[in-house]
Amino acid sequence: MTHSTTPARHRTVLRTVLPTIVAAGIGAAGLVGCSGGGDTGGHDAKAGKEQSAGKNALSRDTEAAKGKGSALKLKTTSGEFGTKAAAAADFPTWGTRWIVHETADTGSASVGMINKSVAGQDRITADYQVDTGKKACEGGACSTYMAHITGPVNGFLTVLAVDIPEDSLPGVPVQNGGQRPPEPPRPGGTRAEALRRAATWLTANGGGRVPYSQAKIWKDGFRQDCSGYVSMALGLKAPGTNTVGLTGSGITKPIAVGDLKPGDLLIDASGDNNTRHVVMFEKWNNDAHTSYTSYEQRGDFGTDHTTRTYGLEPGSEYKPYRPLKFTD
């Protein structure tokens, strides 16, 4: 968990430094992607790190707070999330031993640390930030934001570690466009609702499909890989569980292939993030049940609605599962 143990350096206004962060970060720990073999058309995992972050007026009080300490060097570029800053912004930090995480989740793996031995010894360079929707507090300041930093370590750092008075990084783009975090999923749901949600990603990207990524978060708060996509369709908590998590007894139960109904899943949970994959069954294509139509999020392509045969071949690693939340 991200934390600081000592104050940074002299401040104009003295602040008490608390030893731990009060609240944890967002949902799933770590990134487990999806991919599959056979007729997938390629589900290769593409690593990357993109998400968003923020802070409170009761935060640090330093030269940076007066506009002297953080040299913002921002350009703009057009891309997947609209016009945003392309170059990074440089900020001072405070305290010691702040953990840099693999994802915008304080429960994810550590990829390094800033200010290992001296308070405020490292300045960080951030290119975007993620609003996790989960409040964390330290030293009288609170924030829901995690910053994606490219130096001195590449990963995600709570904005609470940055020596600024705001609860988010000024001038740094928020990947979800500043939208509010998604509403928590409602219990229950129907098969038709799940399929309708699955279909939305076919046109969500300006009329086109949502691109595949094991690291990026789409505008609705869900990870852009196969398990994040299915989590969205099922109305699970953002940013979505991983492929193995979808086989958990609290989410699905095993069924027979012949019992597949609209909204059920076919999951290959074996191997690693380059081999695991999941698709959502829509309908059988013929009475012989030799193929079916499904929704999926696949590598090098994005959201797809097409014919598949995963799980129908003898010895296939794809197994059928039924989501427990369906009310029909």
Coordinates of C-alpha atoms in Angstrom, one line a residue:
M1 CA 0.0 0.0 0.0
T2 CA 1.3 3.5 -0.8
H3 CA 2.5 5.3 2.3
S4 CA 4.8 7.8 3.7
T5 CA 6.7 7.7 6.9
T6 CA 8.4 11.1 7.3
P7 CA 7.6 14.7 6.3
A8 CA 9.4 16.1 3.2
R9 CA 11.2 19.3 4.0
H10 CA 10.4 22.7 5.7
R11 CA 7.0 23.9 4.8
T12 CA 5.5 27.4 5.1
V13 CA 2.6 25.9 7.0
L14 CA 3.5 23.0 9.4
R15 CA 1.5 19.8 8.8
T16 CA 1.2 16.6 10.8
V17 CA 2.2 13.5 8.8
L18 CA 0.1 10.4 9.3
P19 CA 1.8 7.0 9.0
T20 CA -0.6 5.2 6.7
I21 CA -3.2 5.8 4.0
V22 CA -6.7 5.4 5.2
A23 CA -8.3 3.9 2.2
A24 CA -7.3 1.4 -0.5
G25 CA -7.4 1.8 -4.2
I26 CA -9.6 0.4 -6.9
G27 CA -10.8 -3.2 -7.5
A28 CA -8.7 -6.0 -9.0
A29 CA -5.1 -6.3 -8.0
G30 CA -2.7 -6.6 -10.9
L31 CA -3.4 -7.0 -14.6
V32 CA -4.3 -10.4 -16.0
G33 CA -5.2 -10.1 -19.7
C34 CA -6.8 -12.4 -22.1
S35 CA -5.8 -14.3 -25.1
G36 CA -6.6 -17.4 -26.9
G37 CA -5.5 -19.8 -29.6
G38 CA -7.3 -21.5 -32.4
D39 CA -9.4 -19.2 -34.5
T40 CA -9.0 -16.1 -32.3
G41 CA -7.3 -14.0 -34.9
G42 CA -4.7 -13.0 -32.4
H43 CA -5.2 -12.2 -28.7
D44 CA -1.7 -11.2 -28.0
A45 CA -1.2 -9.2 -24.8
K46 CA 0.1 -5.7 -25.2
A47 CA 1.6 -4.3 -22.0
G48 CA 1.2 -0.7 -21.2
K49 CA 0.1 1.6 -18.3
E50 CA -2.7 4.0 -18.7
Q51 CA -5.3 5.2 -16.2
S52 CA -6.1 8.5 -14.2
A53 CA -5.5 10.5 -10.6
G54 CA -6.2 13.8 -8.0
K55 CA -6.0 16.0 -4.4
N56 CA -7.4 18.3 -1.8
A57 CA -6.9 22.0 -0.9
L58 CA -5.7 20.8 2.5
S59 CA -2.6 19.2 1.0
R60 CA 1.1 20.3 0.8
D61 CA 2.1 23.9 1.3
T62 CA 5.5 24.5 -0.4
E63 CA 7.0 26.5 -3.2
A64 CA 5.1 24.2 -5.6
A65 CA 1.9 25.3 -4.0
K66 CA 2.8 28.9 -4.9
G67 CA 3.5 28.0 -8.5
K68 CA 7.3 28.0 -8.1
G69 CA 8.0 24.3 -7.7
S70 CA 6.3 22.5 -10.5
A71 CA 7.4 23.3 -14.0
L72 CA 4.6 22.2 -16.3
K73 CA 5.8 21.5 -19.8
L74 CA 2.7 20.4 -21.6
K75 CA 2.0 19.9 -25.3
T76 CA -1.3 18.8 -26.7
T77 CA -2.1 15.9 -29.0
S78 CA -5.2 14.3 -30.3
G79 CA -5.7 10.6 -29.6
E80 CA -8.0 8.0 -28.2
F81 CA -9.2 10.1 -25.3
G82 CA -9.4 13.4 -27.3
T83 CA -7.0 16.3 -27.0
K84 CA -4.7 15.9 -24.1
A85 CA -1.3 16.8 -22.8
A86 CA 1.4 14.8 -24.6
A87 CA 4.6 15.9 -22.7
A88 CA 5.0 15.2 -19.1
A89 CA 4.8 17.5 -16.1
D90 CA 7.4 17.6 -13.4
F91 CA 6.4 17.9 -9.7
P92 CA 8.1 17.8 -6.3
T93 CA 7.2 15.2 -3.7
W94 CA 7.3 15.0 0.1
G95 CA 7.8 12.3 2.7
T96 CA 9.6 9.0 2.4
R97 CA 9.0 5.5 1.0
W98 CA 6.1 6.1 -1.2
I99 CA 5.3 2.9 -3.2
V100 CA 4.9 3.0 -7.0
H101 CA 2.3 0.5 -8.1
E102 CA 2.0 -1.6 -11.3
T103 CA -1.6 -0.3 -11.9
A104 CA -3.8 2.5 -10.6
D105 CA -4.7 0.3 -7.7
T106 CA -2.9 0.5 -4.3
G107 CA -3.4 -3.3 -4.0
S108 CA -1.4 -4.0 -7.1
A109 CA 2.2 -5.1 -7.1
S110 CA 5.0 -2.7 -6.3
V111 CA 7.3 -1.7 -9.1
G112 CA 9.5 0.6 -7.1
M113 CA 9.6 3.4 -4.6
I114 CA 10.3 7.1 -4.4
N115 CA 12.1 9.0 -1.6
K116 CA 13.6 5.7 -0.3
S117 CA 15.7 7.3 2.3
V118 CA 15.3 11.1 2.2
A119 CA 12.1 13.0 2.4
G120 CA 11.3 14.7 -0.9
Q121 CA 14.5 13.6 -2.6
D122 CA 12.7 12.6 -5.8
R123 CA 10.8 14.7 -8.3
I124 CA 8.3 12.8 -10.4
T125 CA 7.3 13.2 -14.0
A126 CA 3.6 12.5 -14.8
D127 CA 1.9 12.2 -18.1
Y128 CA -1.7 11.5 -17.0
Q129 CA -3.7 10.6 -14.0
V130 CA -6.6 8.3 -13.1
D131 CA -9.6 9.0 -10.8
T132 CA -10.0 5.7 -9.0
G133 CA -13.1 6.7 -7.2
K134 CA -11.5 5.4 -4.0
K135 CA -10.5 8.1 -1.4
A136 CA -7.1 7.9 0.3
C137 CA -5.9 10.3 3.0
E138 CA -2.5 11.3 4.4
G139 CA -1.4 14.2 6.5
G140 CA -4.7 15.9 6.5
A141 CA -5.1 15.7 2.7
C142 CA -7.3 13.3 0.7
S143 CA -7.5 12.3 -2.9
T144 CA -9.0 9.7 -5.2
Y145 CA -6.3 10.1 -7.9
M146 CA -3.4 8.0 -9.0
A147 CA -0.7 9.6 -11.2
H148 CA 0.9 7.6 -14.0
I149 CA 4.6 8.6 -13.6
T150 CA 7.4 8.0 -16.1
G151 CA 10.3 9.0 -13.8
P152 CA 12.1 8.2 -11.6
V153 CA 10.1 5.0 -11.7
N154 CA 7.5 4.0 -14.3
G155 CA 4.2 3.1 -12.7
F156 CA 1.3 4.6 -10.7
L157 CA 1.7 6.8 -7.6
T158 CA -0.9 8.3 -5.4
V159 CA -1.2 12.0 -5.9
L160 CA -1.0 12.3 -2.1
A161 CA 2.8 11.9 -2.5
V162 CA 3.0 15.0 -4.7
D163 CA 3.9 18.3 -3.0
I164 CA 1.0 20.4 -4.2
P165 CA -2.1 21.9 -2.5
E166 CA -4.6 20.4 -5.0
D167 CA -6.2 16.9 -4.8
S168 CA -5.2 16.2 -8.5
L169 CA -2.3 17.2 -10.7
P170 CA -2.8 20.6 -12.2
G171 CA -2.5 20.7 -16.0
V172 CA -2.2 16.9 -16.3
P173 CA -4.9 15.1 -18.3
V174 CA -7.3 12.7 -16.7
Q175 CA -7.6 9.6 -18.8
N176 CA -11.3 9.2 -18.3
G177 CA -11.9 12.7 -19.5
G178 CA -12.8 13.9 -16.0
Q179 CA -16.0 11.8 -15.9
R180 CA -17.3 10.6 -12.6
P181 CA -16.4 7.0 -11.7
P182 CA -19.0 4.5 -12.9
E183 CA -21.9 3.7 -10.7
P184 CA -21.6 0.5 -8.6
P185 CA -23.2 -2.4 -10.3
R186 CA -26.8 -3.2 -9.2
P187 CA -27.4 -6.8 -8.0
G188 CA -29.1 -9.2 -10.4
G189 CA -29.6 -8.5 -14.1
T190 CA -30.9 -10.3 -17.1
R191 CA -29.2 -12.1 -20.0
A192 CA -30.6 -9.5 -22.4
E193 CA -29.2 -6.7 -20.4
A194 CA -25.7 -8.3 -20.4
L195 CA -25.8 -8.8 -24.2
R196 CA -27.0 -5.2 -24.7
R197 CA -24.0 -3.9 -22.7
A198 CA -21.7 -6.2 -24.6
A199 CA -22.9 -4.7 -27.9
T200 CA -22.2 -1.1 -26.8
W201 CA -18.4 -1.5 -27.2
L202 CA -18.9 -2.3 -30.9
T203 CA -19.6 1.4 -31.6
A204 CA -18.4 3.1 -28.4
N205 CA -15.2 4.4 -30.0
G206 CA -16.6 7.2 -32.1
G207 CA -18.8 4.7 -33.9
G208 CA -16.1 2.0 -34.0
R209 CA -15.0 -0.8 -31.7
V210 CA -13.1 -0.3 -28.5
P211 CA -9.5 -1.1 -29.0
Y212 CA -7.9 -4.0 -27.1
S213 CA -5.5 -3.3 -24.2
Q214 CA -4.6 -5.2 -21.0
A215 CA -3.5 -1.9 -19.4
K216 CA -5.9 0.8 -20.6
I217 CA -9.2 1.7 -19.0
W218 CA -12.1 2.6 -21.3
K219 CA -14.3 5.7 -20.6
D220 CA -16.8 3.6 -18.6
G221 CA -14.1 2.6 -16.2
F222 CA -13.4 -1.0 -17.4
R223 CA -10.2 -2.5 -18.6
Q224 CA -10.0 -3.0 -22.3
D225 CA -9.1 -6.6 -22.4
C226 CA -11.4 -9.7 -22.7
S227 CA -12.1 -10.1 -18.9
G228 CA -12.6 -6.4 -18.4
Y229 CA -15.0 -6.4 -21.3
V230 CA -17.0 -9.3 -20.0
S231 CA -17.0 -7.8 -16.5
M232 CA -18.5 -4.7 -18.0
A233 CA -21.2 -6.7 -19.8
L234 CA -22.0 -8.5 -16.6
G235 CA -22.2 -5.3 -14.6
L236 CA -19.4 -6.3 -12.3
K237 CA -17.3 -3.8 -10.4
A238 CA -15.0 -1.6 -12.5
P239 CA -12.2 -2.0 -13.7
G240 CA -13.2 -5.7 -13.9
T241 CA -11.9 -9.0 -12.6
N242 CA -9.4 -11.1 -14.5
T243 CA -10.0 -14.2 -16.6
V244 CA -9.3 -16.6 -13.8
G245 CA -11.5 -14.5 -11.5
L246 CA -14.5 -15.0 -13.8
T247 CA -14.4 -18.7 -13.0
G248 CA -14.7 -18.0 -9.3
S249 CA -17.6 -19.5 -7.4
G250 CA -18.9 -16.1 -6.4
I251 CA -19.3 -15.0 -10.1
T252 CA -20.0 -18.1 -12.2
K253 CA -20.7 -21.9 -12.0
P254 CA -19.6 -24.6 -14.4
I255 CA -22.3 -25.9 -16.8
A256 CA -22.4 -28.4 -19.7
V257 CA -21.8 -27.1 -23.3
G258 CA -25.2 -28.2 -24.3
D259 CA -26.8 -26.0 -21.7
L260 CA -25.3 -22.8 -23.0
K261 CA -27.8 -19.9 -23.0
P262 CA -27.4 -16.2 -24.1
G263 CA -25.0 -14.4 -21.8
D264 CA -23.2 -17.5 -20.6
L265 CA -19.4 -17.6 -20.9
L266 CA -16.7 -19.8 -22.4
I267 CA -13.5 -19.4 -20.5
D268 CA -9.9 -20.7 -21.1
A269 CA -8.4 -20.0 -17.7
S270 CA -5.2 -22.0 -18.2
G271 CA -1.7 -20.6 -19.0
D272 CA -0.8 -17.0 -18.7
N273 CA -2.1 -13.6 -19.9
N274 CA -1.0 -14.6 -23.5
T275 CA -3.2 -17.6 -23.6
R276 CA -6.2 -17.0 -21.3
H277 CA -9.4 -15.8 -22.9
V278 CA -13.1 -15.5 -22.4
V279 CA -16.1 -14.9 -24.7
M280 CA -19.8 -14.3 -24.1
F281 CA -22.1 -16.7 -25.8
E282 CA -25.1 -15.2 -27.7
K283 CA -26.7 -18.0 -29.7
W284 CA -26.2 -21.3 -31.5
N285 CA -25.8 -20.9 -35.2
N286 CA -27.4 -24.2 -36.1
D287 CA -29.4 -27.1 -34.6
A288 CA -26.3 -29.3 -34.6
H289 CA -24.5 -26.9 -32.3
T290 CA -21.3 -26.9 -34.4
S291 CA -20.7 -23.2 -33.9
Y292 CA -22.1 -20.2 -32.1
T293 CA -22.1 -16.4 -32.2
S294 CA -20.4 -14.6 -29.4
Y295 CA -19.1 -11.3 -28.1
E296 CA -15.4 -10.9 -27.3
Q297 CA -12.6 -8.4 -26.8
R298 CA -9.6 -9.7 -28.7
G299 CA -6.0 -8.7 -29.2
D300 CA -4.9 -6.7 -32.2
F301 CA -8.6 -6.1 -33.0
G302 CA -10.8 -5.0 -30.2
T303 CA -14.5 -5.7 -29.7
D304 CA -15.9 -8.4 -31.9
H305 CA -19.2 -10.1 -32.6
T306 CA -18.7 -13.1 -34.7
T307 CA -18.9 -16.9 -35.1
R308 CA -16.8 -19.0 -32.8
T309 CA -16.2 -22.7 -31.9
Y310 CA -14.2 -22.3 -28.7
G311 CA -15.1 -25.1 -26.3
L312 CA -16.7 -27.3 -28.9
E313 CA -13.7 -29.3 -29.9
P314 CA -12.7 -32.5 -27.9
G315 CA -10.2 -31.6 -25.3
S316 CA -10.7 -27.9 -25.6
E317 CA -9.4 -25.8 -22.7
Y318 CA -12.5 -23.5 -23.1
K319 CA -15.1 -24.5 -20.4
P320 CA -18.7 -23.2 -20.2
Y321 CA -19.8 -21.1 -17.2
R322 CA -23.0 -19.5 -16.1
P323 CA -23.0 -16.1 -14.4
L324 CA -24.8 -16.3 -11.0
K325 CA -26.2 -12.8 -11.2
F326 CA -28.7 -13.5 -14.0
T327 CA -32.3 -13.4 -12.7
D328 CA -33.7 -15.2 -15.8

